[in-house]
Amino acid sequence: VVPEMEKPEAARERNCGGDHSRILVFVRLRPMAKREREAGSRCCVRIANRRDVYLTEFGNENDYLRLKRLRGRHFAFDASFPDTATQHEVYSATTAELVEAVLQGRNGSVFCYGATGAGKTYTMLGTVENPGVMVLAIKDLFTKIRQRSCDGNHVVHLSYLEVYNETVRDLLSPGRPLVLREDKQGIVAAGLTQYRAYSTDEVMALLFQGNQNRTTEPTRANETSSRSHAILQVMVEYRVKDAAMNVINRVCKLSLIDLAGSERALATDQRTLRSLEGANINRSLLALSSCINALVEGKRHIPYRNSKLTQLLKDSLGGSCNTVMIANISPSNLSFGETQNTLHWADRAKQIRAKASEVNEETLQVPESEADRAKLLLELQKEN
Ligand code: ADP
Ligand code: MG
């Protein structure tokens, strides 16, 4: 007997019925790149206690005038990862719980946010030697399923898609753009490949191939995908008994999202917004931000319809769904502005959850005397 599918209302209740929103916000600092070091850049970010992030507006050590304007910012997140953090550490702290939650019936989503080059794709996809959150989550999922049952109760399907310039494309089977349709289960991309996954190795190859299919910048040939959002959807289907002891099929979804570079989304001047593409990225990221705001504030109307990205994430973002944000940042003072923007964005996301009950940011004490300034200069030099 084929078990009945869980009713959409039941799934919605399960995922959105809770009254606690759970958005966890993390920051990951990447190591200084060779190119940045060669350009003479200095480190302007320090991470302490796996939690605190200090950002200092500090460029050239010989530029004594700059010291006078030395300002520091302090942020604190659910966890902050220094540039020495491994992929496993990042996965365990950010995503492992969401994988467990999916097996208990709750959808979840993990986003990487940050400027181009800040380490989003490294965090999400990683490399063959150092696979990232997407690969580690699937590996962990298979392990947990094996521990739970050997009776084939759980079936895993993957979809990997891209939103580029408000167009949706299948990364597992590139071709014509996909049309979004609303059906009983929610919003679906018509014709999207649902790949039945059996092993981690096979999935890893599939994801790297899919990533190759991401749209590259026509104007910046050496820089891939900075305007494209990549979404990996992991669907886990399994049988459970409902309240009336009927066997039903439940489908839970974990969405892992490598967002487009945030640099253009934050730029407000016309020069950077001249192209339609830039405007559309702005639209998707802004739409995502406003949905998260509305959800956490408990608004009745959530503006999912405002972009393709948010339509696609409608059932993975909301109520007591688990949401994780990883803000990626570069250590270089050459990216100071972008880092500052990213940290502010992440801090806002966190403050919404905390309902502004605590002060999350403070201005560091600016040293008054020459001697104190010299001491601070020495400390900064030692740290960097
Ligand atoms: P983004 O996707 O945000 O544009 P990438 O993930 O492509 O940025 O990272 C830019 C470069 O930095 C890549 O060469 C990547 O391998 C490297 N990188 C990023 N994060 C790390 C890290 N934590 N450890 C080592 N290399 C990293
Ligand atoms: Mg990338």
Coordinates of C-alpha atoms and ligand atoms in Angstrom, one line a residue:
V1 CA 0.0 0.0 0.0
V2 CA 1.4 3.4 -1.0
P3 CA 1.1 5.7 2.0
E4 CA -0.8 8.9 1.6
M5 CA 1.2 12.1 1.3
E6 CA 1.1 14.4 4.3
K7 CA -1.4 17.2 3.8
P8 CA 0.1 20.6 2.9
E9 CA -1.8 22.2 5.8
A10 CA -0.2 19.7 8.2
A11 CA 3.3 20.4 6.8
R12 CA 2.7 24.1 7.2
E13 CA 1.5 23.7 10.8
R14 CA 4.5 21.5 11.6
N15 CA 6.9 24.1 10.1
C16 CA 5.3 27.3 10.9
G17 CA 3.2 26.6 13.9
G18 CA 5.9 27.4 16.5
D19 CA 6.0 30.7 18.1
H20 CA 9.8 31.0 18.4
S21 CA 11.9 32.1 15.5
R22 CA 15.2 30.7 15.3
I23 CA 17.7 32.6 13.2
L24 CA 21.3 32.0 14.1
V25 CA 23.9 34.3 12.8
F26 CA 27.6 33.3 12.3
V27 CA 30.6 35.1 10.9
R28 CA 33.5 33.4 9.1
L29 CA 36.7 35.2 8.4
R30 CA 38.8 33.8 5.5
P31 CA 42.6 33.8 5.4
M32 CA 44.4 36.7 3.7
A33 CA 44.7 35.9 -0.1
K34 CA 48.1 36.1 -1.8
R35 CA 46.8 38.8 -4.1
E36 CA 45.8 40.9 -1.0
R37 CA 49.1 40.4 0.7
E38 CA 51.0 41.4 -2.5
A39 CA 48.9 44.5 -2.6
G40 CA 50.3 45.4 0.8
S41 CA 47.0 45.0 2.6
R42 CA 46.8 44.6 6.4
C43 CA 44.4 42.7 8.5
C44 CA 41.5 44.8 9.8
V45 CA 39.5 42.1 11.5
R46 CA 40.2 40.2 14.7
I47 CA 38.2 37.4 16.1
A48 CA 38.2 36.6 19.8
N49 CA 36.6 33.9 22.0
R50 CA 35.0 32.3 18.9
R51 CA 32.3 35.0 19.3
D52 CA 33.6 38.5 19.1
V53 CA 34.6 40.3 16.0
Y54 CA 36.6 43.5 16.1
L55 CA 36.9 45.6 13.0
T56 CA 39.5 48.4 13.0
E57 CA 39.7 51.1 10.4
F58 CA 43.4 50.8 10.2
G59 CA 45.5 50.9 7.0
N60 CA 49.1 51.9 6.7
E61 CA 51.0 51.6 9.9
N62 CA 53.3 54.6 8.9
D63 CA 50.3 56.8 8.4
Y64 CA 50.2 58.3 11.8
L65 CA 47.4 60.6 10.9
R66 CA 45.1 57.6 10.4
L67 CA 45.7 56.6 13.9
K68 CA 44.1 59.7 15.1
R69 CA 41.0 58.6 13.2
L70 CA 41.4 55.0 14.5
R71 CA 38.0 53.6 15.2
G72 CA 37.1 50.2 16.3
R73 CA 33.8 48.3 16.1
H74 CA 32.8 45.3 18.2
F75 CA 30.3 42.8 17.1
A76 CA 29.2 39.5 18.7
F77 CA 27.5 36.6 17.0
D78 CA 26.3 33.1 17.8
A79 CA 29.8 32.1 16.8
S80 CA 32.5 33.7 14.8
F81 CA 35.1 31.6 13.0
P82 CA 38.7 32.8 12.7
D83 CA 40.6 32.1 9.5
T84 CA 42.0 28.9 11.0
A85 CA 38.5 27.3 11.4
T86 CA 38.1 24.1 9.4
Q87 CA 35.2 23.2 7.1
H88 CA 34.1 20.6 9.7
E89 CA 34.1 23.1 12.5
V90 CA 31.9 25.4 10.5
Y91 CA 29.6 22.7 9.5
S92 CA 29.2 21.3 13.0
A93 CA 28.5 24.6 14.6
T94 CA 26.1 26.0 11.9
T95 CA 24.3 23.2 10.1
A96 CA 24.6 19.8 11.9
E97 CA 21.5 20.6 14.0
L98 CA 19.5 21.5 11.0
V99 CA 20.2 18.1 9.4
E100 CA 19.0 16.4 12.6
A101 CA 15.9 18.7 12.6
V102 CA 15.0 17.7 9.0
L103 CA 14.8 14.1 10.1
Q104 CA 12.5 15.2 12.9
G105 CA 10.2 17.0 10.5
R106 CA 11.4 20.6 10.3
N107 CA 12.5 22.4 7.3
G108 CA 15.7 24.5 7.5
S109 CA 17.8 26.8 5.4
V110 CA 21.4 28.0 5.5
F111 CA 22.6 31.1 3.7
C112 CA 26.0 32.4 3.0
Y113 CA 26.0 36.1 2.7
G114 CA 28.9 38.4 1.8
A115 CA 30.8 40.3 -0.9
T116 CA 32.3 38.6 -3.9
G117 CA 35.5 36.9 -2.9
A118 CA 34.6 36.8 0.8
G119 CA 34.4 33.0 0.9
K120 CA 30.8 32.1 0.4
T121 CA 31.3 29.3 -2.2
Y122 CA 34.3 28.0 -0.3
T123 CA 32.0 27.7 2.8
M124 CA 29.1 26.2 0.9
L125 CA 30.7 24.0 -1.7
G126 CA 34.4 24.0 -0.8
T127 CA 37.0 22.1 -2.7
V128 CA 37.5 18.4 -3.4
E129 CA 40.1 18.2 -0.6
N130 CA 38.1 20.5 1.8
P131 CA 34.4 20.0 1.0
G132 CA 32.0 22.6 2.4
V133 CA 28.7 22.7 4.2
M134 CA 26.7 21.3 1.2
V135 CA 28.7 18.2 0.9
L136 CA 29.2 17.7 4.7
A137 CA 25.5 18.1 5.3
I138 CA 24.6 15.4 2.8
K139 CA 27.3 13.1 4.1
D140 CA 26.0 13.6 7.7
L141 CA 22.4 13.1 6.5
F142 CA 23.3 9.7 4.9
T143 CA 25.1 8.7 8.2
K144 CA 22.1 9.7 10.3
I145 CA 19.7 7.9 8.0
R146 CA 21.8 4.7 8.2
Q147 CA 21.9 4.9 12.0
R148 CA 18.1 5.3 12.1
S149 CA 16.9 2.6 9.7
C150 CA 18.1 0.1 7.2
D151 CA 14.6 -0.5 5.8
G152 CA 14.8 2.1 3.0
N153 CA 12.3 4.3 4.8
H154 CA 14.2 7.5 3.9
V155 CA 14.6 8.6 0.3
V156 CA 16.8 11.6 -0.5
H157 CA 16.4 13.8 -3.6
L158 CA 18.5 16.8 -4.6
S159 CA 17.8 19.8 -6.8
Y160 CA 20.4 22.4 -7.6
L161 CA 19.3 25.6 -9.2
E162 CA 20.4 29.1 -9.9
V163 CA 18.7 32.4 -9.8
Y164 CA 20.5 34.8 -12.1
N165 CA 19.0 38.1 -13.2
E166 CA 15.6 36.9 -11.9
T167 CA 15.8 33.9 -14.1
V168 CA 15.7 30.4 -12.7
R169 CA 18.0 27.7 -14.2
D170 CA 18.5 24.0 -13.4
L171 CA 22.2 23.5 -12.5
L172 CA 21.9 19.7 -12.8
S173 CA 20.5 19.9 -16.3
P174 CA 21.2 23.2 -17.9
G175 CA 18.8 24.4 -20.6
R176 CA 16.0 26.8 -20.9
P177 CA 14.9 28.9 -17.9
L178 CA 12.4 27.2 -15.6
V179 CA 9.0 28.6 -14.8
L180 CA 7.9 28.9 -11.2
R181 CA 4.4 27.5 -10.6
E182 CA 2.3 27.3 -7.5
D183 CA 0.9 23.8 -6.8
K184 CA -0.5 22.1 -3.8
Q185 CA 2.9 21.6 -2.3
G186 CA 3.9 25.2 -2.7
I187 CA 6.0 27.0 -5.3
V188 CA 7.9 24.7 -7.6
A189 CA 10.2 25.2 -10.6
A190 CA 8.5 23.2 -13.3
G191 CA 10.7 20.5 -14.8
L192 CA 13.4 20.9 -12.2
T193 CA 15.6 17.8 -11.9
Q194 CA 15.1 15.8 -8.7
Y195 CA 18.1 13.6 -8.5
R196 CA 17.8 10.6 -6.3
A197 CA 21.0 10.4 -4.2
Y198 CA 22.5 7.3 -2.7
S199 CA 26.1 8.2 -1.8
T200 CA 28.2 11.2 -0.9
D201 CA 30.9 10.7 -3.5
E202 CA 28.4 10.7 -6.3
V203 CA 26.7 13.8 -4.9
M204 CA 30.0 15.7 -4.6
A205 CA 30.8 15.2 -8.2
L206 CA 27.3 16.3 -9.1
L207 CA 27.6 19.5 -7.1
F208 CA 31.0 20.5 -8.5
Q209 CA 29.6 19.9 -12.0
G210 CA 26.5 21.9 -11.2
N211 CA 28.7 24.8 -9.9
Q212 CA 30.5 24.8 -13.2
N213 CA 27.1 25.5 -14.8
R214 CA 26.6 28.7 -12.8
T215 CA 26.3 31.8 -15.0
T216 CA 29.6 33.6 -15.2
E217 CA 30.0 37.4 -15.5
P218 CA 30.1 38.4 -19.1
T219 CA 32.2 41.4 -18.2
R220 CA 34.5 39.9 -15.7
A221 CA 35.5 36.6 -17.2
N222 CA 37.8 35.5 -14.4
E223 CA 35.2 36.0 -11.7
T224 CA 32.4 33.5 -11.7
S225 CA 28.9 33.7 -10.4
S226 CA 29.1 36.9 -8.4
R227 CA 25.5 37.8 -9.4
S228 CA 24.0 34.4 -9.2
H229 CA 22.3 32.8 -6.3
A230 CA 22.8 29.0 -6.1
I231 CA 20.3 26.9 -4.1
L232 CA 20.8 23.3 -3.2
Q233 CA 17.6 21.7 -2.1
V234 CA 17.9 18.5 -0.2
M235 CA 14.5 16.7 0.1
V236 CA 14.1 13.9 2.5
E237 CA 11.0 11.8 2.2
Y238 CA 10.0 9.3 4.9
R239 CA 7.0 7.5 6.4
V240 CA 5.6 8.5 9.8
K241 CA 2.4 7.9 11.7
D242 CA 0.1 10.9 12.0
A243 CA -2.1 11.6 15.1
A244 CA -4.7 9.2 13.9
M245 CA -2.0 6.5 13.5
N246 CA -2.3 6.5 9.7
V247 CA 1.0 6.1 7.9
I248 CA 1.8 9.1 5.8
N249 CA 4.7 10.2 3.7
R250 CA 6.4 13.3 4.9
V251 CA 8.8 15.4 2.8
C252 CA 11.2 17.7 4.6
K253 CA 13.6 20.1 2.9
L254 CA 16.9 21.6 3.8
S255 CA 18.0 24.5 1.5
L256 CA 21.6 25.5 1.3
I257 CA 22.1 28.8 -0.4
D258 CA 25.2 30.4 -1.8
L259 CA 24.0 34.0 -2.3
A260 CA 25.2 36.4 -4.9
G261 CA 27.8 39.0 -3.9
S262 CA 26.3 41.5 -1.6
E263 CA 28.4 44.4 -2.8
R264 CA 26.0 45.7 -5.3
A265 CA 23.0 45.2 -3.1
L266 CA 24.4 47.7 -0.7
A267 CA 25.5 50.2 -3.3
T268 CA 22.9 52.9 -3.7
D269 CA 24.5 55.2 -6.2
Q270 CA 23.3 55.2 -9.7
R271 CA 26.7 54.3 -11.2
T272 CA 26.7 50.9 -9.6
L273 CA 23.0 50.3 -10.2
R274 CA 23.2 51.2 -13.9
S275 CA 22.5 47.8 -15.2
L276 CA 19.3 45.8 -14.9
E277 CA 21.3 42.9 -13.6
G278 CA 22.6 44.9 -10.7
A279 CA 19.1 46.1 -9.9
N280 CA 17.8 42.6 -9.9
I281 CA 20.4 41.3 -7.5
N282 CA 19.5 44.1 -5.4
R283 CA 15.9 43.0 -5.6
S284 CA 16.5 39.4 -4.6
L285 CA 18.7 40.3 -1.7
L286 CA 16.5 43.1 -0.5
A287 CA 13.4 40.8 -0.9
L288 CA 15.2 38.2 1.2
S289 CA 16.0 40.7 3.9
S290 CA 12.4 42.0 4.0
C291 CA 11.0 38.5 4.3
I292 CA 13.2 37.7 7.2
N293 CA 12.3 40.9 8.9
A294 CA 8.6 40.3 8.4
L295 CA 8.9 36.7 9.6
V296 CA 10.8 37.5 12.7
E297 CA 8.5 40.4 13.6
G298 CA 5.6 38.1 13.3
K299 CA 3.9 40.0 10.4
R300 CA 1.0 38.3 8.8
H301 CA 2.0 39.3 5.3
I302 CA 5.4 38.0 4.2
P303 CA 6.5 39.5 0.9
Y304 CA 7.7 36.3 -0.8
R305 CA 6.3 37.3 -4.2
N306 CA 8.8 40.1 -4.5
S307 CA 11.6 38.0 -6.0
K308 CA 12.3 34.5 -7.5
L309 CA 14.7 33.7 -4.7
T310 CA 12.1 34.3 -1.9
Q311 CA 9.3 32.5 -3.9
L312 CA 11.6 29.5 -4.1
L313 CA 12.4 29.7 -0.4
K314 CA 8.8 30.2 0.8
D315 CA 8.6 26.8 2.5
S316 CA 12.1 26.9 3.9
L317 CA 11.9 30.3 5.6
G318 CA 9.4 31.0 8.2
G319 CA 7.8 30.5 11.6
S320 CA 9.9 28.1 13.5
C321 CA 11.8 26.8 10.5
N322 CA 15.5 26.8 11.3
T323 CA 17.4 29.6 9.6
V324 CA 21.1 30.0 9.7
M325 CA 23.1 32.9 8.2
I326 CA 26.8 32.7 7.7
A327 CA 28.3 36.1 6.9
N328 CA 31.6 35.7 5.1
I329 CA 34.3 38.4 5.3
S330 CA 37.8 39.1 4.1
P331 CA 40.5 40.2 6.6
S332 CA 42.0 42.8 4.3
N333 CA 41.7 46.5 4.9
L334 CA 41.2 46.8 1.2
S335 CA 37.7 45.3 1.7
F336 CA 37.0 47.4 4.9
G337 CA 33.8 48.9 3.5
E338 CA 32.3 45.6 2.3
T339 CA 33.2 43.9 5.6
Q340 CA 31.6 46.7 7.6
N341 CA 28.4 46.4 5.5
T342 CA 28.3 42.6 5.9
L343 CA 28.8 42.8 9.6
H344 CA 26.1 45.4 9.9
W345 CA 23.7 43.3 7.9
A346 CA 24.5 40.2 10.0
D347 CA 24.2 42.3 13.2
R348 CA 20.7 43.5 12.1
A349 CA 19.6 39.9 11.4
K350 CA 20.7 39.0 14.9
Q351 CA 19.2 42.0 16.6
I352 CA 15.8 41.2 15.1
R353 CA 15.9 37.8 16.8
A354 CA 17.0 39.3 20.1
K355 CA 14.3 42.0 19.7
A356 CA 16.9 44.6 20.3
S357 CA 17.1 43.7 24.0
E358 CA 20.8 43.8 24.1
V359 CA 23.4 46.2 22.7
N360 CA 25.4 44.3 20.1
E361 CA 27.8 46.9 18.9
E362 CA 29.9 49.4 20.7
T363 CA 32.6 51.8 19.8
L364 CA 35.9 50.9 21.2
Q365 CA 37.6 53.3 23.4
V366 CA 39.8 55.6 21.3
P367 CA 43.2 56.0 23.0
E368 CA 43.8 59.5 24.2
S369 CA 47.5 59.8 24.8
E370 CA 50.3 59.4 22.3
A371 CA 51.7 56.6 24.5
D372 CA 48.4 54.7 24.5
R373 CA 48.2 55.1 20.7
A374 CA 51.7 53.7 20.3
K375 CA 50.8 50.8 22.5
L376 CA 47.7 50.0 20.5
L377 CA 49.7 50.3 17.3
L378 CA 52.2 47.7 18.7
E379 CA 49.3 45.4 19.7
L380 CA 47.7 45.6 16.3
Q381 CA 51.0 44.9 14.6
K382 CA 51.5 41.8 16.7
E383 CA 48.1 40.5 16.0
N384 CA 48.4 41.0 12.3
Ligands
ADP1 P1 32.8 34.0 -2.9 O1 32.1 32.8 -3.3 O2 32.3 34.7 -1.7 O3 32.9 35.0 -4.1 P2 35.1 32.3 -2.7 O4 34.5 31.2 -1.9 O5 35.1 31.9 -4.2 O6 34.3 33.7 -2.6 O7 36.5 32.6 -2.1 C1 37.4 33.4 -2.8 C2 38.8 32.7 -2.7 O8 39.2 32.6 -1.4 C3 38.8 31.3 -3.3 O9 40.0 31.1 -4.0 C4 38.7 30.4 -2.1 O10 39.2 29.2 -2.4 C5 39.5 31.2 -1.1 N1 38.9 31.0 0.3 C6 37.8 31.4 0.8 N2 37.6 31.1 2.0 C7 38.6 30.3 2.4 C8 39.0 29.6 3.6 N3 38.2 29.6 4.7 N4 40.2 29.0 3.6 C9 40.9 28.9 2.4 N5 40.6 29.6 1.3 C10 39.5 30.2 1.2
MG2 MG 31.1 32.4 -5.1

